[in-house]
mmCIF file of C-alpha atoms in Angstrom:
data_model
loop_
_atom_site.group_PDB
_atom_site.id
_atom_site.type_symbol
_atom_site.label_atom_id
_atom_site.label_comp_id
_atom_site.label_asym_id
_atom_site.label_seq_id
_atom_site.Cartn_x
_atom_site.Cartn_y
_atom_site.Cartn_z
ATOM 1 C CA MET A 1 0.828 152.388 -50.156
ATOM 2 C CA ALA A 2 0.527 148.659 -50.880
ATOM 3 C CA LEU A 3 -0.991 147.399 -54.134
ATOM 4 C CA LYS A 4 -0.870 143.607 -54.223
ATOM 5 C CA ASP A 5 0.623 141.774 -57.206
ATOM 6 C CA ALA A 6 1.987 145.029 -58.624
ATOM 7 C CA GLN A 7 5.280 145.835 -60.300
ATOM 8 C CA VAL A 8 7.254 148.339 -58.247
ATOM 9 C CA TRP A 9 9.668 151.116 -59.291
ATOM 10 C CA TYR A 10 11.561 153.216 -56.758
ATOM 11 C CA THR A 11 13.853 156.211 -57.305
ATOM 12 C CA GLU A 12 15.695 158.155 -54.611
ATOM 13 C CA GLY A 13 18.035 161.141 -54.654
ATOM 14 C CA ASP A 14 18.869 164.436 -52.984
ATOM 15 C CA PHE A 15 15.458 165.712 -54.050
ATOM 16 C CA GLY A 16 13.640 162.961 -52.087
ATOM 17 C CA TYR A 17 12.076 159.817 -53.544
ATOM 18 C CA PHE A 18 9.174 158.571 -55.611
ATOM 19 C CA ALA A 19 7.671 155.094 -55.905
ATOM 20 C CA THR A 20 5.291 153.599 -58.449
ATOM 21 C CA GLN A 21 3.219 150.417 -58.159
ATOM 22 C CA GLU A 22 1.459 149.224 -61.297
ATOM 23 C CA ILE A 23 -0.860 146.424 -62.349
ATOM 24 C CA SER A 24 -0.965 146.031 -66.125
ATOM 25 C CA ARG A 25 -3.466 144.094 -68.206
ATOM 26 C CA LYS A 26 -4.216 143.991 -71.943
ATOM 27 C CA ASP A 27 -6.899 146.689 -71.824
ATOM 28 C CA TRP A 28 -6.035 148.744 -68.748
ATOM 29 C CA VAL A 29 -3.309 149.755 -66.313
ATOM 30 C CA ILE A 30 -3.733 150.788 -62.668
ATOM 31 C CA GLY A 31 -0.905 152.721 -61.039
ATOM 32 C CA TRP A 32 -0.283 154.179 -57.587
ATOM 33 C CA GLN A 33 2.437 156.805 -57.230
ATOM 34 C CA HIS A 34 3.823 158.326 -54.063
ATOM 35 C CA PHE A 35 6.230 161.277 -54.128
ATOM 36 C CA SER A 36 8.100 162.564 -51.081
ATOM 37 C CA MET A 37 10.026 165.649 -52.187
ATOM 38 C CA ARG A 38 12.646 167.393 -50.049
ATOM 39 C CA SER A 39 12.845 170.131 -52.675
ATOM 40 C CA PRO A 40 10.772 171.128 -55.725
ATOM 41 C CA VAL A 41 11.451 169.127 -58.881
ATOM 42 C CA ILE A 42 10.350 168.925 -62.492
ATOM 43 C CA LEU A 43 10.004 165.372 -63.813
ATOM 44 C CA HIS A 44 10.026 164.852 -67.583
ATOM 45 C CA PHE A 45 8.249 161.909 -69.210
ATOM 46 C CA VAL A 46 7.609 160.531 -72.699
ATOM 47 C CA THR A 47 5.052 157.857 -73.624
ATOM 48 C CA GLU A 48 5.784 155.371 -76.395
ATOM 49 C CA ARG A 49 2.089 155.018 -77.315
ATOM 50 C CA PRO A 50 -0.830 157.470 -77.202
ATOM 51 C CA MET A 51 -2.221 157.345 -73.674
ATOM 52 C CA VAL A 52 -5.783 157.925 -72.484
ATOM 53 C CA ALA A 53 -5.891 158.055 -68.713
ATOM 54 C CA VAL A 54 -7.896 159.026 -65.653
ATOM 55 C CA VAL A 55 -5.697 160.763 -63.062
ATOM 56 C CA CYS A 56 -6.769 161.079 -59.407
ATOM 57 C CA ILE A 57 -4.882 163.387 -57.014
ATOM 58 C CA ILE A 58 -5.224 161.914 -53.528
ATOM 59 C CA LYS A 59 -2.677 164.122 -51.787
ATOM 60 C CA GLY A 60 -0.746 167.243 -52.765
ATOM 61 C CA LYS A 61 -1.100 169.368 -55.904
ATOM 62 C CA LEU A 62 0.580 168.677 -59.242
ATOM 63 C CA SER A 63 1.275 170.989 -62.151
ATOM 64 C CA TYR A 64 1.527 169.382 -65.581
ATOM 65 C CA ASP A 65 2.929 170.748 -68.825
ATOM 66 C CA LEU A 66 1.296 168.622 -71.516
ATOM 67 C CA SER A 67 2.725 168.766 -75.036
ATOM 68 C CA GLY A 68 0.502 170.750 -77.374
ATOM 69 C CA HIS A 69 -1.808 171.779 -74.546
ATOM 70 C CA GLY A 70 0.338 173.637 -72.045
ATOM 71 C CA ASN A 71 0.325 174.048 -68.293
ATOM 72 C CA PHE A 72 -2.551 172.978 -66.061
ATOM 73 C CA ILE A 73 -2.928 172.249 -62.362
ATOM 74 C CA MET A 74 -4.473 169.210 -60.682
ATOM 75 C CA PRO A 75 -5.247 169.977 -57.020
ATOM 76 C CA GLN A 76 -5.812 167.513 -54.210
ATOM 77 C CA GLY A 77 -9.162 165.751 -54.246
ATOM 78 C CA LYS A 78 -9.810 166.034 -58.011
ATOM 79 C CA TYR A 79 -9.859 163.554 -60.902
ATOM 80 C CA GLY A 80 -10.266 163.799 -64.656
ATOM 81 C CA PHE A 81 -9.589 162.359 -68.138
ATOM 82 C CA TYR A 82 -6.496 163.191 -70.207
ATOM 83 C CA TYR A 83 -4.979 162.341 -73.563
ATOM 84 C CA ILE A 84 -1.159 162.253 -73.607
ATOM 85 C CA PRO A 85 0.422 162.212 -77.086
ATOM 86 C CA PRO A 86 3.225 159.746 -77.917
ATOM 87 C CA HIS A 87 6.911 160.566 -78.502
ATOM 88 C CA THR A 88 6.602 164.093 -77.078
ATOM 89 C CA GLU A 89 8.158 165.497 -73.916
ATOM 90 C CA ASN A 90 5.793 166.301 -71.056
ATOM 91 C CA SER A 91 6.593 167.369 -67.517
ATOM 92 C CA THR A 92 5.232 167.349 -63.976
ATOM 93 C CA PHE A 93 6.126 169.984 -61.405
ATOM 94 C CA LEU A 94 6.145 168.798 -57.780
ATOM 95 C CA ALA A 95 6.505 171.173 -54.851
ATOM 96 C CA ALA A 96 8.332 170.058 -51.724
ATOM 97 C CA GLY A 97 6.196 167.703 -49.628
ATOM 98 C CA ASP A 98 4.198 164.508 -50.113
ATOM 99 C CA HIS A 99 2.022 163.752 -53.130
ATOM 100 C CA GLU A 100 -0.087 160.690 -53.951
ATOM 101 C CA VAL A 101 -1.524 159.973 -57.393
ATOM 102 C CA ILE A 102 -3.653 157.134 -58.762
ATOM 103 C CA TYR A 103 -3.952 156.707 -62.525
ATOM 104 C CA PHE A 104 -5.829 154.426 -64.909
ATOM 105 C CA SER A 105 -4.899 154.156 -68.588
ATOM 106 C CA PHE A 106 -6.944 152.390 -71.245
ATOM 107 C CA SER A 107 -6.373 150.643 -74.564
ATOM 108 C CA ALA A 108 -8.201 151.783 -77.700
ATOM 109 C CA ASP A 109 -10.365 148.637 -77.564
ATOM 110 C CA PHE A 110 -11.408 149.389 -74.000
ATOM 111 C CA LEU A 111 -12.079 153.042 -74.809
ATOM 112 C CA SER A 112 -14.256 152.059 -77.775
ATOM 113 C CA SER A 113 -16.657 150.282 -75.401
ATOM 114 C CA PHE A 114 -17.850 153.576 -73.910
ATOM 115 C CA VAL A 115 -16.993 156.050 -76.679
ATOM 116 C CA SER A 116 -20.693 156.699 -77.365
ATOM 117 C CA GLN A 117 -21.325 157.732 -73.752
ATOM 118 C CA HIS A 118 -20.321 161.359 -74.392
ATOM 119 C CA ALA A 119 -18.955 163.474 -77.254
ATOM 120 C CA ASN A 120 -15.735 163.985 -75.276
ATOM 121 C CA PHE A 121 -14.843 160.320 -75.540
ATOM 122 C CA GLN A 122 -15.226 160.191 -79.309
ATOM 123 C CA GLU A 123 -12.599 162.947 -79.386
ATOM 124 C CA LEU A 124 -10.382 160.953 -77.023
ATOM 125 C CA TYR A 125 -10.782 157.798 -79.098
ATOM 126 C CA ASP A 126 -10.037 159.597 -82.374
ATOM 127 C CA ALA A 127 -6.938 161.220 -80.856
ATOM 128 C CA GLN A 128 -5.657 157.860 -79.612
ATOM 129 C CA GLN A 129 -6.356 156.093 -82.928
ATOM 130 C CA ASN A 130 -4.652 158.809 -84.969
ATOM 131 C CA GLU A 131 -1.782 159.358 -82.513
ATOM 132 C CA VAL A 132 -2.552 163.073 -82.417
ATOM 133 C CA LYS A 133 0.441 165.112 -81.180
ATOM 134 C CA ARG A 134 -1.616 167.561 -79.115
ATOM 135 C CA GLY A 135 -2.619 166.698 -75.550
ATOM 136 C CA TYR A 136 -6.203 167.027 -74.336
ATOM 137 C CA VAL A 137 -7.502 167.877 -70.866
ATOM 138 C CA PHE A 138 -11.137 167.186 -70.000
ATOM 139 C CA PRO A 139 -13.265 168.450 -67.078
ATOM 140 C CA VAL A 140 -12.106 167.570 -63.584
ATOM 141 C CA PHE A 141 -14.454 166.666 -60.745
ATOM 142 C CA LYS A 142 -14.246 166.243 -57.008
ATOM 143 C CA ILE A 143 -13.247 162.859 -55.605
ATOM 144 C CA GLY A 144 -16.313 162.394 -53.443
ATOM 145 C CA VAL A 145 -17.281 159.722 -50.930
ATOM 146 C CA GLU A 146 -18.298 157.257 -53.634
ATOM 147 C CA GLU A 147 -15.119 157.723 -55.685
ATOM 148 C CA ARG A 148 -12.955 157.372 -52.578
ATOM 149 C CA ARG A 149 -14.793 154.177 -51.640
ATOM 150 C CA ILE A 150 -14.037 152.749 -55.097
ATOM 151 C CA LEU A 151 -10.333 153.628 -54.880
ATOM 152 C CA ASP A 152 -9.982 152.258 -51.350
ATOM 153 C CA ALA A 153 -11.690 149.010 -52.377
ATOM 154 C CA MET A 154 -9.117 148.512 -55.137
ATOM 155 C CA LYS A 155 -6.229 148.922 -52.728
ATOM 156 C CA LEU A 156 -7.603 147.010 -49.743
ATOM 157 C CA ASN A 157 -9.266 143.928 -51.266
ATOM 158 C CA ASN A 158 -7.729 140.522 -50.454
ATOM 159 C CA LEU A 159 -8.846 138.563 -53.512
ATOM 160 C CA LEU A 160 -6.331 136.480 -55.447
ATOM 161 C CA GLY A 161 -5.842 135.371 -59.043
ATOM 162 C CA PRO A 162 -8.583 135.847 -61.655
ATOM 163 C CA ALA A 163 -11.096 136.953 -59.010
ATOM 164 C CA ARG A 164 -8.878 139.902 -58.158
ATOM 165 C CA LEU A 165 -8.658 141.018 -61.785
ATOM 166 C CA ILE A 166 -12.436 140.737 -62.225
ATOM 167 C CA PHE A 167 -12.898 142.780 -59.053
ATOM 168 C CA LEU A 168 -10.504 145.504 -60.268
ATOM 169 C CA GLN A 169 -12.209 145.618 -63.664
ATOM 170 C CA ALA A 170 -15.579 146.106 -61.933
ATOM 171 C CA ARG A 171 -14.221 148.966 -59.793
ATOM 172 C CA ILE A 172 -12.782 150.661 -62.883
ATOM 173 C CA ASN A 173 -16.262 150.477 -64.419
ATOM 174 C CA ASP A 174 -17.723 151.960 -61.225
ATOM 175 C CA LEU A 175 -15.302 154.893 -61.407
ATOM 176 C CA LEU A 176 -16.127 155.518 -65.073
ATOM 177 C CA ILE A 177 -19.869 155.487 -64.322
ATOM 178 C CA SER A 178 -19.268 158.043 -61.582
ATOM 179 C CA TYR A 179 -17.353 160.259 -64.009
ATOM 180 C CA PHE A 180 -20.103 159.948 -66.630
ATOM 181 C CA SER A 181 -22.703 160.989 -64.030
ATOM 182 C CA SER A 182 -20.661 164.056 -63.120
ATOM 183 C CA LEU A 183 -20.415 164.972 -66.812
ATOM 184 C CA GLU A 184 -24.186 164.736 -67.238
ATOM 185 C CA ILE A 185 -24.752 166.999 -64.240
ATOM 186 C CA ALA A 186 -22.208 169.483 -65.594
ATOM 187 C CA ASP A 187 -23.847 169.433 -69.031
ATOM 188 C CA GLY A 188 -27.204 170.215 -67.487
ATOM 189 C CA SER A 189 -26.065 173.100 -65.293
ATOM 190 C CA HIS A 190 -23.395 174.883 -67.355
ATOM 191 C CA LEU A 191 -22.800 175.992 -70.923
ATOM 192 C CA ARG A 192 -22.661 173.225 -73.478
ATOM 193 C CA GLU A 193 -19.478 171.269 -72.845
ATOM 194 C CA GLU A 194 -18.012 171.894 -76.281
ATOM 195 C CA ASP A 195 -18.561 175.639 -76.026
ATOM 196 C CA GLN A 196 -17.216 175.893 -72.480
ATOM 197 C CA ARG A 197 -14.145 173.800 -73.261
ATOM 198 C CA GLU A 198 -13.349 175.951 -76.295
ATOM 199 C CA ARG A 199 -13.734 179.190 -74.343
ATOM 200 C CA PHE A 200 -11.455 178.093 -71.555
ATOM 201 C CA ARG A 201 -8.895 176.623 -73.965
ATOM 202 C CA ASP A 202 -8.722 180.034 -75.618
ATOM 203 C CA ILE A 203 -8.344 181.758 -72.239
ATOM 204 C CA GLU A 204 -5.668 179.271 -71.152
ATOM 205 C CA THR A 205 -3.707 179.935 -74.348
ATOM 206 C CA PHE A 206 -4.113 183.677 -73.857
ATOM 207 C CA ILE A 207 -2.807 183.471 -70.259
ATOM 208 C CA GLN A 208 0.187 181.355 -71.278
ATOM 209 C CA GLU A 209 1.094 183.771 -74.073
ATOM 210 C CA ASN A 210 0.445 186.949 -72.049
ATOM 211 C CA TYR A 211 1.424 185.995 -68.487
ATOM 212 C CA HIS A 212 3.626 189.113 -68.331
ATOM 213 C CA LEU A 213 0.601 191.408 -68.710
ATOM 214 C CA PRO A 214 -1.679 192.576 -65.831
ATOM 215 C CA LEU A 215 -4.322 189.843 -66.210
ATOM 216 C CA LYS A 216 -7.379 191.032 -64.278
ATOM 217 C CA ILE A 217 -10.278 188.614 -63.798
ATOM 218 C CA HIS A 218 -12.890 191.036 -65.111
ATOM 219 C CA PHE A 219 -10.810 191.452 -68.299
ATOM 220 C CA LEU A 220 -10.436 187.672 -68.782
ATOM 221 C CA SER A 221 -14.162 187.100 -68.195
ATOM 222 C CA ARG A 222 -15.066 189.700 -70.828
ATOM 223 C CA LYS A 223 -12.596 188.117 -73.240
ATOM 224 C CA ALA A 224 -14.325 184.746 -72.663
ATOM 225 C CA GLY A 225 -17.736 186.331 -73.293
ATOM 226 C CA MET A 226 -18.990 185.477 -69.789
ATOM 227 C CA ASN A 227 -20.031 187.443 -66.743
ATOM 228 C CA GLN A 228 -17.402 187.457 -64.016
ATOM 229 C CA ARG A 229 -19.269 185.165 -61.619
ATOM 230 C CA SER A 230 -19.886 182.493 -64.280
ATOM 231 C CA PHE A 231 -16.308 182.806 -65.512
ATOM 232 C CA GLU A 232 -14.813 182.345 -62.041
ATOM 233 C CA LYS A 233 -17.090 179.393 -61.285
ATOM 234 C CA GLY A 234 -16.460 177.792 -64.683
ATOM 235 C CA PHE A 235 -12.703 178.356 -64.568
ATOM 236 C CA LYS A 236 -12.402 176.634 -61.197
ATOM 237 C CA ALA A 237 -14.611 173.749 -62.338
ATOM 238 C CA TYR A 238 -12.549 173.278 -65.507
ATOM 239 C CA PHE A 239 -9.017 173.719 -64.113
ATOM 240 C CA GLY A 240 -9.556 172.824 -60.452
ATOM 241 C CA VAL A 241 -8.225 176.168 -59.152
ATOM 242 C CA LYS A 242 -9.244 179.815 -59.257
ATOM 243 C CA ALA A 243 -8.017 181.892 -62.203
ATOM 244 C CA LYS A 244 -5.842 184.026 -59.904
ATOM 245 C CA GLU A 245 -4.172 180.912 -58.443
ATOM 246 C CA TYR A 246 -3.605 179.467 -61.926
ATOM 247 C CA ILE A 247 -1.891 182.663 -63.077
ATOM 248 C CA GLU A 248 0.247 182.913 -59.933
ATOM 249 C CA HIS A 249 1.303 179.265 -60.194
ATOM 250 C CA LEU A 250 2.260 179.692 -63.854
ATOM 251 C CA ARG A 251 4.252 182.854 -63.137
ATOM 252 C CA VAL A 252 6.111 181.262 -60.218
ATOM 253 C CA LYS A 253 6.863 178.154 -62.296
ATOM 254 C CA LEU A 254 8.380 180.337 -65.018
ATOM 255 C CA ALA A 255 10.288 182.310 -62.379
ATOM 256 C CA THR A 256 11.854 179.129 -60.937
ATOM 257 C CA GLU A 257 13.288 178.280 -64.356
ATOM 258 C CA LEU A 258 14.814 181.755 -64.685
ATOM 259 C CA LEU A 259 16.201 181.647 -61.145
ATOM 260 C CA LYS A 260 17.878 178.306 -61.831
ATOM 261 C CA ASN A 261 19.018 178.846 -65.392
ATOM 262 C CA SER A 262 19.870 182.542 -65.708
ATOM 263 C CA ASP A 263 21.683 185.327 -63.874
ATOM 264 C CA MET A 264 18.783 187.722 -64.441
ATOM 265 C CA PRO A 265 18.258 189.952 -61.358
ATOM 266 C CA ILE A 266 15.343 188.909 -59.153
ATOM 267 C CA THR A 267 13.594 192.255 -59.609
ATOM 268 C CA THR A 268 13.790 191.850 -63.375
ATOM 269 C CA ILE A 269 12.445 188.300 -63.131
ATOM 270 C CA ALA A 270 9.483 189.507 -61.058
ATOM 271 C CA TYR A 271 8.452 192.013 -63.711
ATOM 272 C CA HIS A 272 9.318 189.658 -66.573
ATOM 273 C CA VAL A 273 6.844 186.977 -65.400
ATOM 274 C CA GLY A 274 4.076 189.482 -64.712
ATOM 275 C CA PHE A 275 4.256 190.551 -61.072
ATOM 276 C CA ALA A 276 3.645 194.244 -60.382
ATOM 277 C CA GLY A 277 6.400 194.430 -57.755
ATOM 278 C CA THR A 278 9.042 192.426 -55.947
ATOM 279 C CA ASN A 279 7.277 192.384 -52.573
ATOM 280 C CA TYR A 280 4.195 190.593 -53.887
ATOM 281 C CA PHE A 281 6.368 188.366 -56.065
ATOM 282 C CA SER A 282 8.320 187.292 -52.974
ATOM 283 C CA PHE A 283 5.100 186.743 -51.011
ATOM 284 C CA VAL A 284 3.528 184.507 -53.668
ATOM 285 C CA PHE A 285 6.809 182.711 -54.372
ATOM 286 C CA ARG A 286 7.296 181.864 -50.684
ATOM 287 C CA LYS A 287 3.671 180.714 -50.414
ATOM 288 C CA LEU A 288 4.107 178.245 -53.285
ATOM 289 C CA GLN A 289 7.761 177.235 -52.876
ATOM 290 C CA GLY A 290 8.327 177.553 -49.141
ATOM 291 C CA CYS A 291 11.315 179.870 -49.563
ATOM 292 C CA SER A 292 12.194 183.282 -50.985
ATOM 293 C CA PRO A 293 13.332 183.709 -54.614
ATOM 294 C CA ARG A 294 16.849 184.501 -53.384
ATOM 295 C CA GLU A 295 16.961 181.359 -51.229
ATOM 296 C CA TYR A 296 15.633 179.304 -54.148
ATOM 297 C CA ARG A 297 18.385 180.578 -56.440
ATOM 298 C CA GLN A 298 21.051 179.838 -53.827
ATOM 299 C CA ARG A 299 19.741 176.301 -53.199
ATOM 300 C CA PHE A 300 18.881 175.162 -56.710
ATOM 301 C CA SER A 301 20.905 177.250 -59.136
ATOM 302 C CA GLY A 302 22.602 174.904 -61.575
ATOM 303 C CA ASN A 303 20.516 171.854 -60.570
ATOM 304 C CA PHE A 304 18.902 170.128 -63.546
ATOM 305 C CA LEU A 305 16.543 167.352 -62.495
#
């Protein structure tokens, strides 16, 4: 990763390392982040000002816990808009392995220039202006050939000085146009965006409050007022993963905290976070963490990162 004329931050420890390169202007910020984790970590972050950002996951899969919104997953090859409230603690969960993230954040003045493009952005703008304390997550879309071309052009261009900044500004505009196009397609082929967002917000809240219950997909789809096929398709489009994967990831994330910070027996933890038995709990845990729950407790018990 090499972003010319960027500020660089680098942190290394027993967990691995992460590096950030950032170009900051009055109206926008471009950042490249690379994480190489030897072991799973949870990184906590607080923003001083309300932040509206596009986040692109180039490699890996990140789980975010956004203040006032809750847990959501961003898988590899997806990008979307987010509002991050100021002076509140948020966190990112990173599994062992390599992860690469590109983000773009925007000032209120910049955001106002395209606020009329879609109802979503009026909500973003209002949240940023009023420093709303609740985070917002908007639809995510696939990073396709065109989006990847735009991102690569930003990183690989050899322009200098003002020409470079003009070029980067133009590529940011290209990426926003691509996102707007995806929104229009989604609006035309799915439920109205406002209705769909509200339904899945309600389901997300229900899952987070009832993760310990046997959450079957047909039950969740009925609760959302949708047929199962539309629910499964819409859930994946909105969150980037299948409902079953979202639930498993949330349960395992909660289990890791209990394994590290309590002496609760593993069997009890399995049932506490919603698994029907220890065998399946161990299977899913190993799939997501690369080790058994017992090994995780032995390796990370007492570590606070």
